[in-house]
């Protein structure tokens, strides 16, 4: 697929991350084009990645895959000014834009994949939830996996509504981890460590624990058990977290995020 013609509608942060990942994985930069209205941004994309750029309204040439990477509120205008070829696979990474709304904006026959990446995509360490209806065959799903796989892991969903749960888990999830790091640094300071020392310790603890998760197939609960000796210091801390209902608190936080994602899922009339 390294010469698959891919066209990005929008050349912002997420497009930049996906393009960087694709090229690092060996994709031919000459097969990537970007529609981007901001001239400075387009210059930067050409200079950094060697991709072709064009302005909104210019025809999309020979794209097998079109990736919608504009802000959700820009999507209506982007799809009105730039015509998407009917033969392409259309992958949206825009939060909250439902498949039925996207299909209404696109020429008949365009196959649509909806996806939700997360910010570690910038480092190729993201995870993306994908959904498509039955009209999208295995070959097209493999193309979507290839494009979003440039940003990290991919997971296919059974139901479009599950995108809201993905948003609550992995979409918003990096912020939960940062909040934990923040709280650990504050608590370290309260225990007598200088602030910067506590921050360094918290940061590297999260990085190290993340790497252990990445390199070991064991479930998080198993890894937790492995580092918790009966009667030890870790057990003392986990007892407090469990008695404060950590799992319940996380469940309530994610339910709030999921409800918000559902509320923000644009009804067709307000998405443009
Ligand atoms: N960042 C994340 O972590 C994340 C995670 C999951 C999903 N997403 C989704 O990814 C999408 C892109 O996010 P982002 O952070 O990359 O946004 P961004 O940096 O603002 O990028 C959007 C780009 O599209 C350009 N644009 C505006 N109108 C356009 C048009 N008519 N045709 C073509 N391009 C146009 C914008 O130019 P101007 O700046 O000149 O308007 C901007 O450069 C969003 O829909 C977001 O929901 C992002």
GROMACS .gro file of C-alpha atoms and ligand atoms in nm:
model
  320
    1UNK     CA    1   0.000   0.000   0.000
    2UNK     CA    2   0.303   0.228   0.005
    3UNK     CA    3   0.193   0.399  -0.316
    4UNK     CA    4  -0.175   0.428  -0.219
    5UNK     CA    5  -0.287   0.780  -0.322
    6UNK     CA    6  -0.406   0.946   0.001
    7UNK     CA    7  -0.558   1.293   0.019
    8UNK     CA    8  -0.596   1.484   0.346
    9UNK     CA    9  -0.870   1.746   0.373
   10UNK     CA   10  -0.711   1.969   0.637
   11UNK     CA   11  -0.342   1.979   0.720
   12UNK     CA   12  -0.347   2.057   1.094
   13UNK     CA   13  -0.206   1.871   1.393
   14UNK     CA   14  -0.371   1.535   1.334
   15UNK     CA   15  -0.303   1.528   0.960
   16UNK     CA   16   0.059   1.619   1.034
   17UNK     CA   17   0.085   1.327   1.281
   18UNK     CA   18  -0.071   1.078   1.037
   19UNK     CA   19   0.140   1.197   0.743
   20UNK     CA   20   0.458   1.179   0.954
   21UNK     CA   21   0.365   0.827   1.065
   22UNK     CA   22   0.285   0.711   0.711
   23UNK     CA   23   0.612   0.844   0.571
   24UNK     CA   24   0.812   0.698   0.862
   25UNK     CA   25   0.648   0.363   0.780
   26UNK     CA   26   0.776   0.391   0.422
   27UNK     CA   27   0.477   0.549   0.243
   28UNK     CA   28   0.575   0.736  -0.073
   29UNK     CA   29   0.540   1.109   0.007
   30UNK     CA   30   0.468   1.173  -0.362
   31UNK     CA   31   0.141   0.981  -0.319
   32UNK     CA   32   0.015   1.210  -0.041
   33UNK     CA   33  -0.168   1.538  -0.106
   34UNK     CA   34  -0.322   1.785   0.137
   35UNK     CA   35  -0.592   2.047   0.096
   36UNK     CA   36  -0.495   2.322   0.341
   37UNK     CA   37  -0.611   2.687   0.325
   38UNK     CA   38  -0.339   2.827   0.552
   39UNK     CA   39  -0.043   2.904   0.320
   40UNK     CA   40   0.217   2.897   0.599
   41UNK     CA   41   0.088   2.562   0.719
   42UNK     CA   42   0.092   2.424   0.363
   43UNK     CA   43   0.452   2.547   0.317
   44UNK     CA   44   0.549   2.370   0.640
   45UNK     CA   45   0.386   2.042   0.529
   46UNK     CA   46   0.565   2.053   0.193
   47UNK     CA   47   0.899   2.136   0.356
   48UNK     CA   48   0.871   1.879   0.634
   49UNK     CA   49   0.713   1.585   0.453
   50UNK     CA   50   0.760   1.651   0.080
   51UNK     CA   51   0.385   1.612   0.018
   52UNK     CA   52   0.179   1.802  -0.240
   53UNK     CA   53  -0.055   2.075  -0.112
   54UNK     CA   54  -0.348   2.259  -0.266
   55UNK     CA   55  -0.615   2.510  -0.172
   56UNK     CA   56  -0.982   2.433  -0.089
   57UNK     CA   57  -1.187   2.411  -0.407
   58UNK     CA   58  -0.908   2.255  -0.615
   59UNK     CA   59  -1.006   1.911  -0.744
   60UNK     CA   60  -0.881   1.604  -0.561
   61UNK     CA   61  -0.682   1.403  -0.814
   62UNK     CA   62  -0.655   1.023  -0.807
   63UNK     CA   63  -0.718   0.974  -0.436
   64UNK     CA   64  -0.800   0.618  -0.333
   65UNK     CA   65  -0.842   0.740   0.024
   66UNK     CA   66  -0.959   1.081   0.146
   67UNK     CA   67  -0.905   1.163   0.513
   68UNK     CA   68  -1.128   1.431   0.666
   69UNK     CA   69  -0.896   1.605   0.915
   70UNK     CA   70  -1.059   1.945   0.963
   71UNK     CA   71  -1.228   2.061   1.283
   72UNK     CA   72  -1.586   1.927   1.302
   73UNK     CA   73  -1.730   2.278   1.256
   74UNK     CA   74  -1.521   2.320   0.937
   75UNK     CA   75  -1.639   1.993   0.779
   76UNK     CA   76  -1.955   2.126   0.613
   77UNK     CA   77  -1.760   2.401   0.434
   78UNK     CA   78  -1.471   2.168   0.348
   79UNK     CA   79  -1.704   1.913   0.185
   80UNK     CA   80  -1.894   2.185  -0.001
   81UNK     CA   81  -1.585   2.354  -0.148
   82UNK     CA   82  -1.385   2.042  -0.231
   83UNK     CA   83  -1.555   1.760  -0.420
   84UNK     CA   84  -1.463   1.412  -0.301
   85UNK     CA   85  -1.433   1.144  -0.575
   86UNK     CA   86  -1.722   0.894  -0.558
   87UNK     CA   87  -1.481   0.601  -0.587
   88UNK     CA   88  -1.273   0.685  -0.280
   89UNK     CA   89  -1.269   0.542   0.069
   90UNK     CA   90  -1.353   0.835   0.297
   91UNK     CA   91  -1.207   0.825   0.649
   92UNK     CA   92  -1.325   1.085   0.898
   93UNK     CA   93  -1.123   1.155   1.211
   94UNK     CA   94  -1.350   1.446   1.304
   95UNK     CA   95  -1.504   1.412   1.648
   96UNK     CA   96  -1.882   1.389   1.667
   97UNK     CA   97  -1.965   1.378   1.294
   98UNK     CA   98  -2.197   1.084   1.239
   99UNK     CA   99  -2.167   0.854   0.943
  100UNK     CA  100  -2.519   0.933   0.815
  101UNK     CA  101  -2.440   1.307   0.813
  102UNK     CA  102  -2.111   1.251   0.632
  103UNK     CA  103  -2.284   1.032   0.372
  104UNK     CA  104  -2.536   1.310   0.309
  105UNK     CA  105  -2.251   1.554   0.231
  106UNK     CA  106  -2.069   1.314  -0.001
  107UNK     CA  107  -2.142   1.189  -0.355
  108UNK     CA  108  -2.348   0.868  -0.371
  109UNK     CA  109  -2.142   0.556  -0.331
  110UNK     CA  110  -1.857   0.698  -0.123
  111UNK     CA  111  -1.766   0.442   0.144
  112UNK     CA  112  -1.726   0.603   0.486
  113UNK     CA  113  -1.514   0.498   0.784
  114UNK     CA  114  -1.552   0.694   1.106
  115UNK     CA  115  -1.263   0.697   1.351
  116UNK     CA  116  -1.144   0.842   1.679
  117UNK     CA  117  -0.767   0.871   1.727
  118UNK     CA  118  -0.596   1.022   2.033
  119UNK     CA  119  -0.315   1.270   2.090
  120UNK     CA  120  -0.022   1.024   2.136
  121UNK     CA  121  -0.074   0.974   1.761
  122UNK     CA  122   0.180   1.257   1.739
  123UNK     CA  123   0.445   1.004   1.850
  124UNK     CA  124   0.301   0.707   1.662
  125UNK     CA  125   0.187   0.584   2.004
  126UNK     CA  126  -0.185   0.652   1.967
  127UNK     CA  127  -0.480   0.419   1.953
  128UNK     CA  128  -0.775   0.464   1.718
  129UNK     CA  129  -1.126   0.321   1.729
  130UNK     CA  130  -1.278   0.267   1.383
  131UNK     CA  131  -1.629   0.198   1.263
  132UNK     CA  132  -1.779   0.138   0.921
  133UNK     CA  133  -2.108  -0.002   0.794
  134UNK     CA  134  -2.137  -0.326   0.597
  135UNK     CA  135  -2.080  -0.147   0.265
  136UNK     CA  136  -1.711  -0.115   0.356
  137UNK     CA  137  -1.542  -0.441   0.258
  138UNK     CA  138  -1.234  -0.608   0.407
  139UNK     CA  139  -0.996  -0.456   0.151
  140UNK     CA  140  -1.120  -0.105   0.235
  141UNK     CA  141  -1.099  -0.181   0.608
  142UNK     CA  142  -0.738  -0.288   0.555
  143UNK     CA  143  -0.670   0.048   0.387
  144UNK     CA  144  -0.824   0.233   0.683
  145UNK     CA  145  -0.613   0.021   0.921
  146UNK     CA  146  -0.304   0.108   0.718
  147UNK     CA  147  -0.372   0.485   0.734
  148UNK     CA  148  -0.471   0.505   1.102
  149UNK     CA  149  -0.214   0.238   1.193
  150UNK     CA  150   0.046   0.504   1.110
  151UNK     CA  151  -0.063   0.671   1.435
  152UNK     CA  152  -0.046   0.360   1.655
  153UNK     CA  153  -0.280   0.071   1.736
  154UNK     CA  154  -0.626   0.030   1.580
  155UNK     CA  155  -0.945  -0.128   1.712
  156UNK     CA  156  -1.260  -0.195   1.506
  157UNK     CA  157  -1.598  -0.134   1.670
  158UNK     CA  158  -1.925  -0.325   1.628
  159UNK     CA  159  -2.153  -0.026   1.652
  160UNK     CA  160  -2.113   0.342   1.563
  161UNK     CA  161  -2.239   0.452   1.906
  162UNK     CA  162  -1.935   0.282   2.062
  163UNK     CA  163  -1.728   0.572   1.922
  164UNK     CA  164  -1.859   0.772   2.220
  165UNK     CA  165  -1.716   0.513   2.460
  166UNK     CA  166  -1.385   0.521   2.270
  167UNK     CA  167  -1.385   0.899   2.310
  168UNK     CA  168  -1.440   0.856   2.686
  169UNK     CA  169  -1.168   0.591   2.720
  170UNK     CA  170  -0.877   0.654   2.484
  171UNK     CA  171  -0.978   0.990   2.333
  172UNK     CA  172  -0.992   1.170   2.666
  173UNK     CA  173  -0.777   0.911   2.846
  174UNK     CA  174  -0.434   1.077   2.810
  175UNK     CA  175  -0.568   1.363   3.026
  176UNK     CA  176  -0.667   1.117   3.302
  177UNK     CA  177  -0.308   0.990   3.310
  178UNK     CA  178  -0.174   1.346   3.321
  179UNK     CA  179  -0.416   1.424   3.608
  180UNK     CA  180  -0.281   1.122   3.797
  181UNK     CA  181   0.076   1.244   3.740
  182UNK     CA  182  -0.026   1.589   3.865
  183UNK     CA  183  -0.183   1.445   4.180
  184UNK     CA  184   0.119   1.221   4.246
  185UNK     CA  185   0.358   1.515   4.213
  186UNK     CA  186   0.146   1.724   4.452
  187UNK     CA  187   0.129   1.439   4.701
  188UNK     CA  188   0.506   1.388   4.675
  189UNK     CA  189   0.557   1.754   4.755
  190UNK     CA  190   0.322   1.721   5.054
  191UNK     CA  191   0.543   1.434   5.173
  192UNK     CA  192   0.845   1.665   5.178
  193UNK     CA  193   0.999   1.636   4.831
  194UNK     CA  194   1.097   1.953   4.641
  195UNK     CA  195   0.833   2.027   4.372
  196UNK     CA  196   1.062   1.967   4.074
  197UNK     CA  197   1.192   1.642   4.223
  198UNK     CA  198   0.836   1.522   4.281
  199UNK     CA  199   0.743   1.613   3.921
  200UNK     CA  200   1.045   1.429   3.780
  201UNK     CA  201   0.960   1.121   3.985
  202UNK     CA  202   0.592   1.131   3.883
  203UNK     CA  203   0.672   1.185   3.512
  204UNK     CA  204   0.920   0.898   3.494
  205UNK     CA  205   0.696   0.669   3.694
  206UNK     CA  206   0.417   0.716   3.437
  207UNK     CA  207   0.660   0.676   3.146
  208UNK     CA  208   0.812   0.361   3.297
  209UNK     CA  209   0.476   0.206   3.386
  210UNK     CA  210   0.352   0.284   3.033
  211UNK     CA  211   0.654   0.111   2.884
  212UNK     CA  212   0.600  -0.194   3.103
  213UNK     CA  213   0.241  -0.208   2.978
  214UNK     CA  214   0.364  -0.170   2.620
  215UNK     CA  215   0.622  -0.446   2.645
  216UNK     CA  216   0.424  -0.700   2.847
  217UNK     CA  217   0.104  -0.861   2.723
  218UNK     CA  218  -0.025  -0.907   3.078
  219UNK     CA  219  -0.342  -0.718   3.172
  220UNK     CA  220  -0.299  -0.402   3.384
  221UNK     CA  221  -0.450  -0.587   3.683
  222UNK     CA  222  -0.189  -0.863   3.653
  223UNK     CA  223   0.094  -0.611   3.633
  224UNK     CA  224  -0.050  -0.439   3.941
  225UNK     CA  225  -0.059  -0.769   4.133
  226UNK     CA  226   0.301  -0.845   4.034
  227UNK     CA  227   0.429  -0.526   4.196
  228UNK     CA  228   0.211  -0.548   4.509
  229UNK     CA  229   0.357  -0.750   4.797
  230UNK     CA  230   0.120  -0.846   5.074
  231UNK     CA  231   0.158  -0.605   5.366
  232UNK     CA  232   0.396  -0.380   5.172
  233UNK     CA  233   0.397  -0.011   5.085
  234UNK     CA  234   0.218  -0.050   4.749
  235UNK     CA  235  -0.056  -0.255   4.915
  236UNK     CA  236  -0.100   0.018   5.178
  237UNK     CA  237  -0.150   0.280   4.906
  238UNK     CA  238  -0.381   0.061   4.693
  239UNK     CA  239  -0.597  -0.012   5.000
  240UNK     CA  240  -0.661   0.361   5.028
  241UNK     CA  241  -0.735   0.394   4.654
  242UNK     CA  242  -0.976   0.099   4.663
  243UNK     CA  243  -1.152   0.213   4.980
  244UNK     CA  244  -1.199   0.551   4.807
  245UNK     CA  245  -1.363   0.357   4.520
  246UNK     CA  246  -1.106   0.441   4.251
  247UNK     CA  247  -1.281   0.208   4.003
  248UNK     CA  248  -1.620   0.369   4.070
  249UNK     CA  249  -1.473   0.718   4.036
  250UNK     CA  250  -1.312   0.631   3.701
  251UNK     CA  251  -1.638   0.472   3.583
  252UNK     CA  252  -1.833   0.788   3.673
  253UNK     CA  253  -1.573   1.010   3.505
  254UNK     CA  254  -1.587   0.806   3.184
  255UNK     CA  255  -1.966   0.792   3.189
  256UNK     CA  256  -1.964   1.173   3.204
  257UNK     CA  257  -1.724   1.189   2.908
  258UNK     CA  258  -1.936   0.941   2.711
  259UNK     CA  259  -2.254   1.139   2.779
  260UNK     CA  260  -2.078   1.457   2.665
  261UNK     CA  261  -1.953   1.287   2.347
  262UNK     CA  262  -2.310   1.173   2.274
  263UNK     CA  263  -2.444   1.524   2.330
  264UNK     CA  264  -2.175   1.669   2.100
  265UNK     CA  265  -2.244   1.418   1.822
  266UNK     CA  266  -2.364   1.668   1.570
  267UNK     CA  267  -2.719   1.629   1.445
  268UNK     CA  268  -2.708   1.671   1.066
  269UNK     CA  269  -2.851   2.024   1.071
  270UNK     CA  270  -2.592   2.173   1.308
  271UNK     CA  271  -2.274   2.004   1.193
  272UNK     CA  272  -2.173   2.253   0.923
  273LIG     N1  273  -0.607   1.651   1.808
  273LIG     C1  274  -0.654   1.539   1.860
  273LIG     O1  275  -0.608   1.482   1.955
  273LIG     C2  276  -0.772   1.470   1.797
  273LIG     C3  277  -0.816   1.347   1.846
  273LIG     C4  278  -0.922   1.285   1.783
  273LIG     C5  279  -0.984   1.346   1.676
  273LIG     N2  280  -0.940   1.467   1.633
  273LIG     C6  281  -1.007   1.529   1.522
  273LIG     O2  282  -0.914   1.559   1.422
  273LIG     C7  283  -0.963   1.670   1.349
  273LIG     C8  284  -0.847   1.764   1.324
  273LIG     O3  285  -0.798   1.810   1.449
  273LIG     P1  286  -0.664   1.894   1.455
  273LIG     O4  287  -0.627   1.905   1.597
  273LIG     O5  288  -0.566   1.839   1.356
  273LIG     O6  289  -0.722   2.036   1.401
  273LIG     P2  290  -0.641   2.156   1.333
  273LIG     O7  291  -0.497   2.154   1.375
  273LIG     O8  292  -0.722   2.281   1.352
  273LIG     O9  293  -0.643   2.117   1.176
  273LIG     C9  294  -0.749   2.144   1.089
  273LIG    C10  295  -0.688   2.207   0.963
  273LIG    O10  296  -0.786   2.210   0.861
  273LIG    C11  297  -0.777   2.336   0.794
  273LIG     N3  298  -0.901   2.372   0.723
  273LIG    C12  299  -0.999   2.458   0.760
  273LIG     N4  300  -1.094   2.466   0.666
  273LIG    C13  301  -1.059   2.383   0.567
  273LIG    C14  302  -1.115   2.348   0.441
  273LIG     N5  303  -1.231   2.402   0.398
  273LIG     N6  304  -1.052   2.258   0.364
  273LIG    C15  305  -0.936   2.203   0.405
  273LIG     N7  306  -0.876   2.234   0.522
  273LIG    C16  307  -0.936   2.322   0.603
  273LIG    C17  308  -0.746   2.431   0.907
  273LIG    O11  309  -0.697   2.553   0.857
  273LIG     P3  310  -0.726   2.688   0.944
  273LIG    O12  311  -0.646   2.672   1.070
  273LIG    O13  312  -0.679   2.795   0.853
  273LIG    O14  313  -0.875   2.690   0.974
  273LIG    C18  314  -0.642   2.351   0.985
  273LIG    O15  315  -0.512   2.369   0.934
  273LIG    C19  316  -1.075   1.733   1.429
  273LIG    O16  317  -1.198   1.709   1.364
  273LIG    C20  318  -1.072   1.662   1.560
  273LIG    O17  319  -1.202   1.639   1.611
  273LIG    C21  320  -0.834   1.530   1.689
   0.00000   0.00000   0.00000
